[in-house]
Amino acid sequence: MDDLVIARSLFGTTMAFHIIFATIGVGLPFMMLTAELLYQKTKDQDYVVMAKRWTKAFAVLLGVGIPTGTIAGTQLSLLWPGFMEVIGRVMPLPFQIEIYAFFVEALFMSIYVYAAERIAPWMRIASLVLVAIGALASAVLITNVHAFQGTPAGFRYENGEFVDINPWAAFFNPSFFVTAGHVALSAYVVGAFVVCSVAAFKMMKHESGSRIYLFHQKALRLSLVVGCIFAFLTALNGHSSAQYLHEYQPEKLAAAEGLFETQSHAPLAIGGVTDRETQEIKGAIEIPWALSFLAGNSFDTVVVGLNDFPEELWPPLFIHTLFNGMVIIGSLLILIPILVYAWRKILKKMHYPKIMLWTLVTTGPLAVLAIEFGWIFACTGRQPWVIYRILSTAESATTATNLGTLFILFICVYIILAFAVVFVLLYYFRKNTELDDIERAEKKNVPLFSSNS
């Protein structure tokens, strides 16, 4: 691999690893808040035990998310100096504000963990609200830099100089709200279905009707409701995202759908593989006129094809597969909770068959996989630009060579971190079982949140 490919691979690997912890770190606080609200409403101790146990898991994941995020920030400066020069001049606000968002998240997380049983119920809820807001703000602010890369605004680039710089106009660039909404909604989907996976797995390990089985059944129902709602909202936001691509990055939309010729009544291609030579998608199922409607709310909408752009400016055509993977998984995450609801409420089946529980176990990994597909699609689909039609990826990269050794060393670091986080989570929750926490919650004057901290 040449040095540019290695630089992209190194940073891409870092982000692929970091985004798992960053996304769960946004979604899990929302689940903690939901469980706490249910506890305050119903006084069912199971919900406060859920909140406590998810809080412990969140703390461990945050311990990995912080260093990997720091590595990503360092790599931005070292691998992409040309990009960071533009960001430093035009788009510094997200990085500056993100420091305060993290401060809010960490501060109120500490209050909830160590003082939950010493403060009033409304203060507990307020603490978790601020934890959730801080976590979400951190993700949205950093993702806003990505939005700026796709729809740069707030400056003019003339004769190699940046003039008329307006940081707030850059901050509220045209794709800010669509991108921020997609990040928030999809993170809540991941948080809910990660909880769903764990709950379903635990239900398979315990006898139906047992105390622990019923505890995880409550967590399963809660996660399915939250996950289905946000998966549906993410799909609606995806419609807005397609319209933004149609307006601002038409070649990316064309590559995502394998559309080579500009046309109205454009079909939506599901599945298949894009063939550059024949300029068609082999093995796809086409829905007539659907792409035009998705892009402009009208079947008459003219969708620009790839052949209207120089071939050297085409995004990689494999992003069609990434886009399809993301959409198919998102659709499954809407369908699966609906089928479970129908099984319980319409068919009146009280027992969860093993195949259903195994299906539910897969929802967490599938949600994370959809996030990975979406992130790679978003960044790779912008190529060959690091800032769309302003700065190419090649121009922004470091001139340093021999990055291969660094790439291998960082992969080793991520493998060690992955094993470490799995080991710590398994060790803690084997030492502190659900039954231990349930019994502790039922006793008077025994602290729940400060135990085993």
Short mmCIF file of C-alpha atoms in Angstrom, two decimals:
data_model
loop_
_atom_site.label_atom_id
_atom_site.label_comp_id
_atom_site.label_asym_id
_atom_site.label_seq_id
_atom_site.Cartn_x
_atom_site.Cartn_y
_atom_site.Cartn_z
CA MET A 1 0.00 0.00 0.00
CA ASP A 2 1.20 3.54 -0.67
CA ASP A 3 1.44 6.02 2.20
CA LEU A 4 -1.87 7.72 1.40
CA VAL A 5 -3.75 4.41 1.55
CA ILE A 6 -1.98 3.49 4.79
CA ALA A 7 -2.85 6.88 6.32
CA ARG A 8 -6.48 6.43 5.38
CA SER A 9 -6.49 2.84 6.63
CA LEU A 10 -4.88 3.82 9.92
CA PHE A 11 -7.33 6.60 10.65
CA GLY A 12 -10.24 4.52 9.37
CA THR A 13 -9.31 1.65 11.70
CA THR A 14 -9.09 4.06 14.63
CA MET A 15 -12.52 5.50 13.90
CA ALA A 16 -14.06 2.07 13.27
CA PHE A 17 -12.90 0.99 16.74
CA HIS A 18 -13.69 4.27 18.50
CA ILE A 19 -17.16 4.66 17.03
CA ILE A 20 -18.37 1.50 18.78
CA PHE A 21 -17.67 2.98 22.20
CA ALA A 22 -18.70 6.49 21.20
CA THR A 23 -22.08 5.36 19.86
CA ILE A 24 -22.91 3.10 22.80
CA GLY A 25 -21.70 5.94 25.02
CA VAL A 26 -24.50 8.11 23.60
CA GLY A 27 -27.23 5.48 23.51
CA LEU A 28 -26.68 3.87 26.91
CA PRO A 29 -27.20 7.06 28.98
CA PHE A 30 -30.60 7.44 27.33
CA MET A 31 -31.49 3.90 28.40
CA MET A 32 -30.27 4.69 31.93
CA LEU A 33 -32.48 7.78 31.98
CA THR A 34 -35.49 5.83 30.72
CA ALA A 35 -35.02 3.16 33.40
CA GLU A 36 -34.65 5.81 36.10
CA LEU A 37 -37.84 7.55 34.96
CA LEU A 38 -39.72 4.24 35.05
CA TYR A 39 -38.41 3.59 38.54
CA GLN A 40 -39.55 6.99 39.77
CA LYS A 41 -42.97 6.42 38.21
CA THR A 42 -43.57 2.78 39.22
CA LYS A 43 -41.19 2.36 42.21
CA ASP A 44 -40.28 -1.02 40.70
CA GLN A 45 -36.79 -1.74 42.04
CA ASP A 46 -35.87 -3.70 38.93
CA TYR A 47 -35.64 -0.51 36.92
CA VAL A 48 -33.24 1.18 39.32
CA VAL A 49 -31.10 -1.98 39.30
CA MET A 50 -31.04 -1.80 35.49
CA ALA A 51 -29.96 1.83 35.63
CA LYS A 52 -27.21 0.98 38.12
CA ARG A 53 -25.84 -1.93 36.12
CA TRP A 54 -25.95 -0.03 32.82
CA THR A 55 -24.16 2.83 34.56
CA LYS A 56 -21.32 0.51 35.52
CA ALA A 57 -21.04 -0.77 31.95
CA PHE A 58 -21.13 2.80 30.64
CA ALA A 59 -18.22 3.76 32.92
CA VAL A 60 -16.09 0.91 31.54
CA LEU A 61 -16.92 1.75 27.92
CA LEU A 62 -16.21 5.43 28.58
CA GLY A 63 -12.79 4.40 29.87
CA VAL A 64 -12.01 3.01 26.42
CA GLY A 65 -13.85 5.67 24.42
CA ILE A 66 -11.77 8.50 25.91
CA PRO A 67 -8.30 7.19 24.94
CA THR A 68 -9.43 6.03 21.49
CA GLY A 69 -11.01 9.45 20.91
CA THR A 70 -7.73 11.07 21.98
CA ILE A 71 -5.85 8.83 19.54
CA ALA A 72 -8.24 9.88 16.75
CA GLY A 73 -7.67 13.56 17.55
CA THR A 74 -3.90 13.09 17.54
CA GLN A 75 -4.01 11.21 14.24
CA LEU A 76 -6.03 14.01 12.67
CA SER A 77 -3.19 16.42 13.41
CA LEU A 78 -0.37 14.05 12.41
CA LEU A 79 -1.87 12.31 9.39
CA TRP A 80 -3.98 15.12 7.92
CA PRO A 81 -2.19 18.45 8.52
CA GLY A 82 -3.71 20.05 5.43
CA PHE A 83 -7.21 19.26 6.68
CA MET A 84 -6.50 20.48 10.21
CA GLU A 85 -5.16 23.77 8.84
CA VAL A 86 -8.55 24.43 7.26
CA ILE A 87 -10.41 23.28 10.38
CA GLY A 88 -8.22 25.45 12.61
CA ARG A 89 -8.99 28.51 10.53
CA VAL A 90 -12.65 27.96 9.69
CA MET A 91 -14.22 25.29 11.92
CA PRO A 92 -12.70 25.40 15.43
CA LEU A 93 -15.98 25.81 17.33
CA PRO A 94 -17.05 22.13 17.57
CA PHE A 95 -13.73 21.12 19.12
CA GLN A 96 -13.83 24.01 21.58
CA ILE A 97 -17.42 23.45 22.69
CA GLU A 98 -16.97 19.68 22.91
CA ILE A 99 -14.65 20.14 25.90
CA TYR A 100 -17.51 21.65 27.90
CA ALA A 101 -19.92 18.92 26.77
CA PHE A 102 -17.57 16.25 28.06
CA PHE A 103 -17.13 18.18 31.33
CA VAL A 104 -20.91 18.25 31.85
CA GLU A 105 -21.20 14.53 31.07
CA ALA A 106 -18.39 13.53 33.45
CA LEU A 107 -19.49 15.82 36.28
CA PHE A 108 -23.11 14.72 36.42
CA MET A 109 -22.17 11.09 35.82
CA SER A 110 -20.12 11.30 39.02
CA ILE A 111 -23.04 12.85 40.88
CA TYR A 112 -25.40 10.08 39.75
CA VAL A 113 -22.97 7.28 40.59
CA TYR A 114 -21.81 8.50 44.00
CA ALA A 115 -24.71 10.60 45.29
CA ALA A 116 -27.86 9.06 43.77
CA GLU A 117 -29.12 7.86 47.15
CA ARG A 118 -28.32 11.14 48.87
CA ILE A 119 -30.20 13.49 46.56
CA ALA A 120 -33.86 14.03 45.73
CA PRO A 121 -35.47 11.98 42.92
CA TRP A 122 -35.73 15.01 40.64
CA MET A 123 -32.00 15.62 41.09
CA ARG A 124 -31.24 12.04 40.07
CA ILE A 125 -33.29 12.52 36.92
CA ALA A 126 -31.71 15.93 36.26
CA SER A 127 -28.24 14.39 36.62
CA LEU A 128 -29.00 11.69 34.08
CA VAL A 129 -30.60 14.20 31.72
CA LEU A 130 -27.39 16.22 31.77
CA VAL A 131 -25.28 13.08 31.31
CA ALA A 132 -27.38 12.18 28.25
CA ILE A 133 -27.19 15.74 26.90
CA GLY A 134 -23.42 15.90 27.43
CA ALA A 135 -22.87 12.56 25.71
CA LEU A 136 -25.10 13.52 22.79
CA ALA A 137 -23.54 16.97 22.46
CA SER A 138 -20.04 15.47 22.27
CA ALA A 139 -21.07 13.17 19.44
CA VAL A 140 -23.02 15.81 17.55
CA LEU A 141 -20.25 18.41 17.81
CA ILE A 142 -17.55 16.11 16.49
CA THR A 143 -19.85 14.79 13.77
CA ASN A 144 -20.52 18.38 12.75
CA VAL A 145 -16.96 18.49 11.45
CA HIS A 146 -17.91 15.62 9.17
CA ALA A 147 -21.01 17.55 8.08
CA PHE A 148 -18.79 20.52 7.26
CA GLN A 149 -16.59 18.27 5.12
CA GLY A 150 -19.59 17.39 2.97
CA THR A 151 -21.15 20.85 2.82
CA PRO A 152 -18.39 23.40 3.55
CA ALA A 153 -19.66 26.88 4.39
CA GLY A 154 -18.62 30.02 6.24
CA PHE A 155 -15.65 31.01 4.04
CA ARG A 156 -14.43 31.61 0.53
CA TYR A 157 -11.29 30.01 -0.90
CA GLU A 158 -9.58 32.31 -3.37
CA ASN A 159 -6.03 32.15 -4.72
CA GLY A 160 -5.00 29.68 -2.06
CA GLU A 161 -6.30 31.87 0.77
CA PHE A 162 -9.31 31.55 3.10
CA VAL A 163 -11.25 34.80 3.20
CA ASP A 164 -14.54 36.06 4.69
CA ILE A 165 -14.37 33.44 7.45
CA ASN A 166 -17.53 33.10 9.54
CA PRO A 167 -17.13 30.29 12.14
CA TRP A 168 -20.85 30.23 13.02
CA ALA A 169 -21.86 29.90 9.38
CA ALA A 170 -19.38 27.03 9.10
CA PHE A 171 -20.83 25.49 12.27
CA PHE A 172 -24.41 25.66 11.00
CA ASN A 173 -23.50 24.37 7.56
CA PRO A 174 -26.33 23.09 5.31
CA SER A 175 -26.12 19.45 6.44
CA PHE A 176 -25.67 20.13 10.18
CA PHE A 177 -29.19 19.34 11.34
CA VAL A 178 -29.68 16.31 9.09
CA THR A 179 -26.33 14.81 10.11
CA ALA A 180 -26.77 15.62 13.81
CA GLY A 181 -30.24 14.08 13.78
CA HIS A 182 -29.01 10.91 12.13
CA VAL A 183 -26.16 10.52 14.61
CA ALA A 184 -28.44 11.04 17.61
CA LEU A 185 -31.23 8.74 16.46
CA SER A 186 -28.94 5.94 15.32
CA ALA A 187 -26.98 6.10 18.59
CA TYR A 188 -30.19 5.60 20.55
CA VAL A 189 -31.00 2.64 18.31
CA VAL A 190 -27.62 1.08 19.11
CA GLY A 191 -27.97 1.70 22.85
CA ALA A 192 -31.39 0.07 22.94
CA PHE A 193 -30.49 -3.00 20.90
CA VAL A 194 -27.23 -3.61 22.77
CA VAL A 195 -29.37 -3.82 25.92
CA CYS A 196 -31.80 -6.05 24.00
CA SER A 197 -29.00 -8.45 23.00
CA VAL A 198 -27.75 -8.84 26.56
CA ALA A 199 -31.27 -9.26 27.97
CA ALA A 200 -32.20 -11.92 25.39
CA PHE A 201 -28.95 -13.82 25.99
CA LYS A 202 -29.49 -13.77 29.76
CA MET A 203 -33.09 -14.99 29.33
CA MET A 204 -31.79 -18.03 27.43
CA LYS A 205 -29.43 -18.81 30.31
CA HIS A 206 -32.12 -18.84 33.01
CA GLU A 207 -35.30 -20.78 33.54
CA SER A 208 -38.49 -19.15 32.25
CA GLY A 209 -40.33 -17.45 35.10
CA SER A 210 -37.32 -17.24 37.42
CA ARG A 211 -36.48 -13.98 39.19
CA ILE A 212 -33.54 -13.17 36.92
CA TYR A 213 -35.50 -14.18 33.79
CA LEU A 214 -38.30 -11.76 34.70
CA PHE A 215 -35.76 -9.02 35.43
CA HIS A 216 -34.21 -9.32 31.95
CA GLN A 217 -37.64 -9.67 30.37
CA LYS A 218 -38.46 -6.16 31.61
CA ALA A 219 -35.19 -4.89 30.15
CA LEU A 220 -35.97 -6.66 26.87
CA ARG A 221 -39.41 -5.09 26.55
CA LEU A 222 -38.08 -1.64 27.37
CA SER A 223 -35.23 -1.92 24.86
CA LEU A 224 -37.51 -3.20 22.09
CA VAL A 225 -39.91 -0.28 22.50
CA VAL A 226 -37.13 2.32 22.55
CA GLY A 227 -35.21 0.62 19.75
CA CYS A 228 -38.20 0.30 17.43
CA ILE A 229 -39.25 3.93 17.92
CA PHE A 230 -35.79 5.29 17.19
CA ALA A 231 -35.16 2.88 14.31
CA PHE A 232 -38.34 4.19 12.67
CA LEU A 233 -37.30 7.82 13.31
CA THR A 234 -33.86 7.03 11.86
CA ALA A 235 -35.54 5.75 8.69
CA LEU A 236 -37.50 8.99 8.39
CA ASN A 237 -34.29 10.96 8.88
CA GLY A 238 -32.69 8.79 6.19
CA HIS A 239 -35.24 10.20 3.73
CA SER A 240 -34.03 13.71 4.59
CA SER A 241 -30.43 12.54 4.23
CA ALA A 242 -31.13 11.29 0.70
CA GLN A 243 -32.60 14.67 -0.20
CA TYR A 244 -29.53 16.43 1.19
CA LEU A 245 -27.28 14.18 -0.93
CA HIS A 246 -29.42 14.87 -3.99
CA GLU A 247 -28.92 18.60 -3.51
CA TYR A 248 -25.34 18.84 -2.24
CA GLN A 249 -23.48 15.62 -3.17
CA PRO A 250 -25.26 14.17 -6.23
CA GLU A 251 -22.41 11.88 -7.28
CA LYS A 252 -22.49 10.25 -3.83
CA LEU A 253 -26.20 9.50 -4.17
CA ALA A 254 -25.65 8.18 -7.67
CA ALA A 255 -22.87 5.85 -6.50
CA ALA A 256 -24.97 4.70 -3.55
CA GLU A 257 -27.67 3.59 -5.96
CA GLY A 258 -25.49 2.57 -8.90
CA LEU A 259 -27.17 5.15 -11.14
CA PHE A 260 -25.02 5.97 -14.17
CA GLU A 261 -27.45 7.91 -16.39
CA THR A 262 -29.28 11.05 -15.33
CA GLN A 263 -33.02 10.42 -15.39
CA SER A 264 -36.40 11.14 -13.90
CA HIS A 265 -38.50 8.28 -12.52
CA ALA A 266 -35.21 6.73 -11.35
CA PRO A 267 -35.49 3.27 -9.77
CA LEU A 268 -34.25 2.34 -6.31
CA ALA A 269 -31.85 -0.61 -6.45
CA ILE A 270 -31.88 -3.00 -3.50
CA GLY A 271 -29.03 -5.49 -3.24
CA GLY A 272 -26.77 -6.50 -6.07
CA VAL A 273 -23.24 -5.44 -6.99
CA THR A 274 -22.31 -2.41 -9.08
CA ASP A 275 -20.48 -3.31 -12.30
CA ARG A 276 -18.37 -0.43 -13.61
CA GLU A 277 -17.84 -1.99 -17.04
CA THR A 278 -21.48 -2.66 -17.89
CA GLN A 279 -22.70 0.31 -15.81
CA GLU A 280 -25.41 -1.68 -14.12
CA ILE A 281 -26.15 -3.34 -10.79
CA LYS A 282 -26.07 -7.09 -11.15
CA GLY A 283 -28.54 -9.06 -9.07
CA ALA A 284 -30.43 -6.05 -7.73
CA ILE A 285 -34.14 -5.77 -7.06
CA GLU A 286 -35.35 -2.51 -8.55
CA ILE A 287 -38.31 -0.53 -7.22
CA PRO A 288 -39.52 1.64 -10.12
CA TRP A 289 -39.44 5.43 -9.60
CA ALA A 290 -38.60 5.08 -5.89
CA LEU A 291 -35.20 6.83 -6.04
CA SER A 292 -36.70 9.93 -7.65
CA PHE A 293 -39.34 10.06 -4.92
CA LEU A 294 -36.71 9.53 -2.21
CA ALA A 295 -34.58 12.35 -3.62
CA GLY A 296 -37.27 14.96 -4.20
CA ASN A 297 -40.69 13.73 -3.00
CA SER A 298 -41.80 13.41 -6.60
CA PHE A 299 -41.57 10.64 -9.18
CA ASP A 300 -40.62 13.33 -11.71
CA THR A 301 -37.47 14.34 -9.79
CA VAL A 302 -34.42 14.22 -12.04
CA VAL A 303 -31.59 12.33 -10.33
CA VAL A 304 -28.10 13.05 -11.65
CA GLY A 305 -26.13 10.00 -12.77
CA LEU A 306 -22.41 9.25 -12.43
CA ASN A 307 -21.72 9.81 -16.12
CA ASP A 308 -22.34 13.52 -15.62
CA PHE A 309 -19.09 13.69 -13.59
CA PRO A 310 -15.48 12.96 -14.54
CA GLU A 311 -14.71 9.34 -13.67
CA GLU A 312 -11.76 10.38 -11.47
CA LEU A 313 -14.28 12.17 -9.21
CA TRP A 314 -16.55 9.14 -8.78
CA PRO A 315 -16.78 7.76 -5.26
CA PRO A 316 -15.85 4.08 -4.88
CA LEU A 317 -18.74 2.08 -6.30
CA PHE A 318 -18.75 -0.43 -3.45
CA ILE A 319 -20.55 2.17 -1.31
CA HIS A 320 -23.74 0.79 -2.90
CA THR A 321 -23.21 -2.36 -0.83
CA LEU A 322 -22.53 -0.35 2.33
CA PHE A 323 -25.66 1.74 1.79
CA ASN A 324 -27.78 -1.35 1.24
CA GLY A 325 -26.36 -3.06 4.32
CA MET A 326 -27.20 -0.05 6.45
CA VAL A 327 -30.75 0.22 5.09
CA ILE A 328 -31.50 -3.51 5.32
CA ILE A 329 -30.30 -3.72 8.93
CA GLY A 330 -32.29 -0.61 9.83
CA SER A 331 -35.41 -2.17 8.31
CA LEU A 332 -34.87 -5.39 10.27
CA LEU A 333 -34.53 -3.42 13.50
CA ILE A 334 -37.98 -1.98 12.87
CA LEU A 335 -39.52 -5.29 11.83
CA ILE A 336 -38.15 -7.53 14.61
CA PRO A 337 -39.71 -5.59 17.55
CA ILE A 338 -43.03 -5.45 15.68
CA LEU A 339 -42.98 -9.24 15.21
CA VAL A 340 -42.16 -9.75 18.90
CA TYR A 341 -45.03 -7.45 19.84
CA ALA A 342 -47.37 -9.40 17.56
CA TRP A 343 -46.20 -12.66 19.12
CA ARG A 344 -46.95 -11.40 22.63
CA LYS A 345 -50.03 -9.23 22.16
CA ILE A 346 -51.84 -10.58 19.11
CA LEU A 347 -51.03 -14.29 19.27
CA LYS A 348 -51.05 -14.16 23.10
CA LYS A 349 -47.87 -16.25 23.38
CA MET A 350 -46.21 -15.84 26.76
CA HIS A 351 -43.12 -17.96 26.05
CA TYR A 352 -40.25 -16.67 23.90
CA PRO A 353 -39.03 -19.52 21.65
CA LYS A 354 -35.28 -20.01 21.48
CA ILE A 355 -35.06 -18.99 17.83
CA MET A 356 -36.72 -15.68 18.71
CA LEU A 357 -34.29 -15.05 21.56
CA TRP A 358 -31.32 -15.87 19.32
CA THR A 359 -32.70 -13.44 16.74
CA LEU A 360 -32.93 -10.78 19.44
CA VAL A 361 -29.35 -11.51 20.50
CA THR A 362 -28.21 -10.57 16.99
CA THR A 363 -29.88 -7.15 17.06
CA GLY A 364 -27.11 -5.47 19.08
CA PRO A 365 -24.25 -6.59 16.82
CA LEU A 366 -26.40 -5.76 13.76
CA ALA A 367 -27.04 -2.23 15.06
CA VAL A 368 -23.31 -1.70 15.60
CA LEU A 369 -22.60 -3.12 12.12
CA ALA A 370 -25.10 -0.67 10.61
CA ILE A 371 -23.25 2.19 12.33
CA GLU A 372 -19.97 0.96 10.84
CA PHE A 373 -21.53 0.67 7.38
CA GLY A 374 -23.01 4.14 7.69
CA TRP A 375 -19.78 5.74 8.84
CA ILE A 376 -17.68 4.14 6.08
CA PHE A 377 -20.35 5.03 3.52
CA ALA A 378 -20.43 8.65 4.67
CA CYS A 379 -16.66 9.14 4.57
CA THR A 380 -15.72 6.93 1.62
CA GLY A 381 -18.62 8.27 -0.43
CA ARG A 382 -17.10 11.75 -0.19
CA GLN A 383 -13.84 10.63 -1.84
CA PRO A 384 -11.67 11.88 -3.46
CA TRP A 385 -12.40 14.96 -1.32
CA VAL A 386 -11.61 15.50 2.33
CA ILE A 387 -13.49 18.82 2.09
CA TYR A 388 -15.96 18.54 -0.73
CA ARG A 389 -14.73 20.26 -3.90
CA ILE A 390 -12.31 22.36 -1.84
CA LEU A 391 -9.50 20.10 -0.60
CA SER A 392 -8.65 16.63 -1.87
CA THR A 393 -7.66 13.79 0.44
CA ALA A 394 -4.26 13.49 -1.24
CA GLU A 395 -3.52 17.20 -0.75
CA SER A 396 -4.40 17.12 2.95
CA ALA A 397 -2.36 14.02 3.88
CA THR A 398 0.99 14.01 5.65
CA THR A 399 4.17 13.75 3.62
CA ALA A 400 5.65 11.36 6.21
CA THR A 401 6.52 7.90 4.96
CA ASN A 402 6.94 4.45 6.50
CA LEU A 403 3.53 4.53 8.19
CA GLY A 404 3.12 0.76 7.91
CA THR A 405 4.86 0.03 11.23
CA LEU A 406 2.68 2.59 12.98
CA PHE A 407 -0.41 1.00 11.46
CA ILE A 408 0.53 -2.44 12.79
CA LEU A 409 1.31 -1.08 16.27
CA PHE A 410 -2.05 0.68 16.54
CA ILE A 411 -3.89 -2.47 15.47
CA CYS A 412 -2.11 -4.28 18.31
CA VAL A 413 -3.21 -1.53 20.73
CA TYR A 414 -6.85 -1.88 19.65
CA ILE A 415 -6.75 -5.67 20.01
CA ILE A 416 -5.41 -5.29 23.55
CA LEU A 417 -8.06 -2.70 24.40
CA ALA A 418 -10.82 -4.90 22.99
CA PHE A 419 -9.73 -7.88 25.08
CA ALA A 420 -9.34 -5.66 28.13
CA VAL A 421 -12.83 -4.18 27.95
CA VAL A 422 -14.42 -7.62 27.45
CA PHE A 423 -12.44 -9.03 30.37
CA VAL A 424 -13.34 -6.17 32.72
CA LEU A 425 -17.05 -6.30 31.87
CA LEU A 426 -17.23 -10.08 32.28
CA TYR A 427 -15.23 -9.98 35.52
CA TYR A 428 -17.34 -7.23 37.08
CA PHE A 429 -20.75 -8.65 36.19
CA ARG A 430 -19.79 -12.18 37.20
CA LYS A 431 -18.67 -10.83 40.54
CA ASN A 432 -21.78 -8.64 40.90
CA THR A 433 -24.74 -10.62 39.61
CA GLU A 434 -28.25 -9.41 38.92
CA LEU A 435 -29.49 -11.27 41.98
CA ASP A 436 -26.90 -9.54 44.20
CA ASP A 437 -28.09 -6.12 43.05
CA ILE A 438 -31.78 -7.05 43.27
CA GLU A 439 -31.36 -8.27 46.85
CA ARG A 440 -29.34 -5.20 47.73
CA ALA A 441 -32.03 -2.93 46.27
CA GLU A 442 -34.73 -4.63 48.32
CA LYS A 443 -32.89 -4.08 51.61
CA LYS A 444 -33.34 -0.85 53.52
CA ASN A 445 -30.43 1.48 54.25
CA VAL A 446 -28.07 -0.46 51.98
CA PRO A 447 -26.53 1.74 49.28
CA LEU A 448 -27.06 0.43 45.76
CA PHE A 449 -25.14 2.81 43.53
CA SER A 450 -22.08 3.24 45.72
CA SER A 451 -21.60 -0.51 46.16
CA ASN A 452 -18.61 -2.13 44.46
CA SER A 453 -17.78 1.16 42.78
#
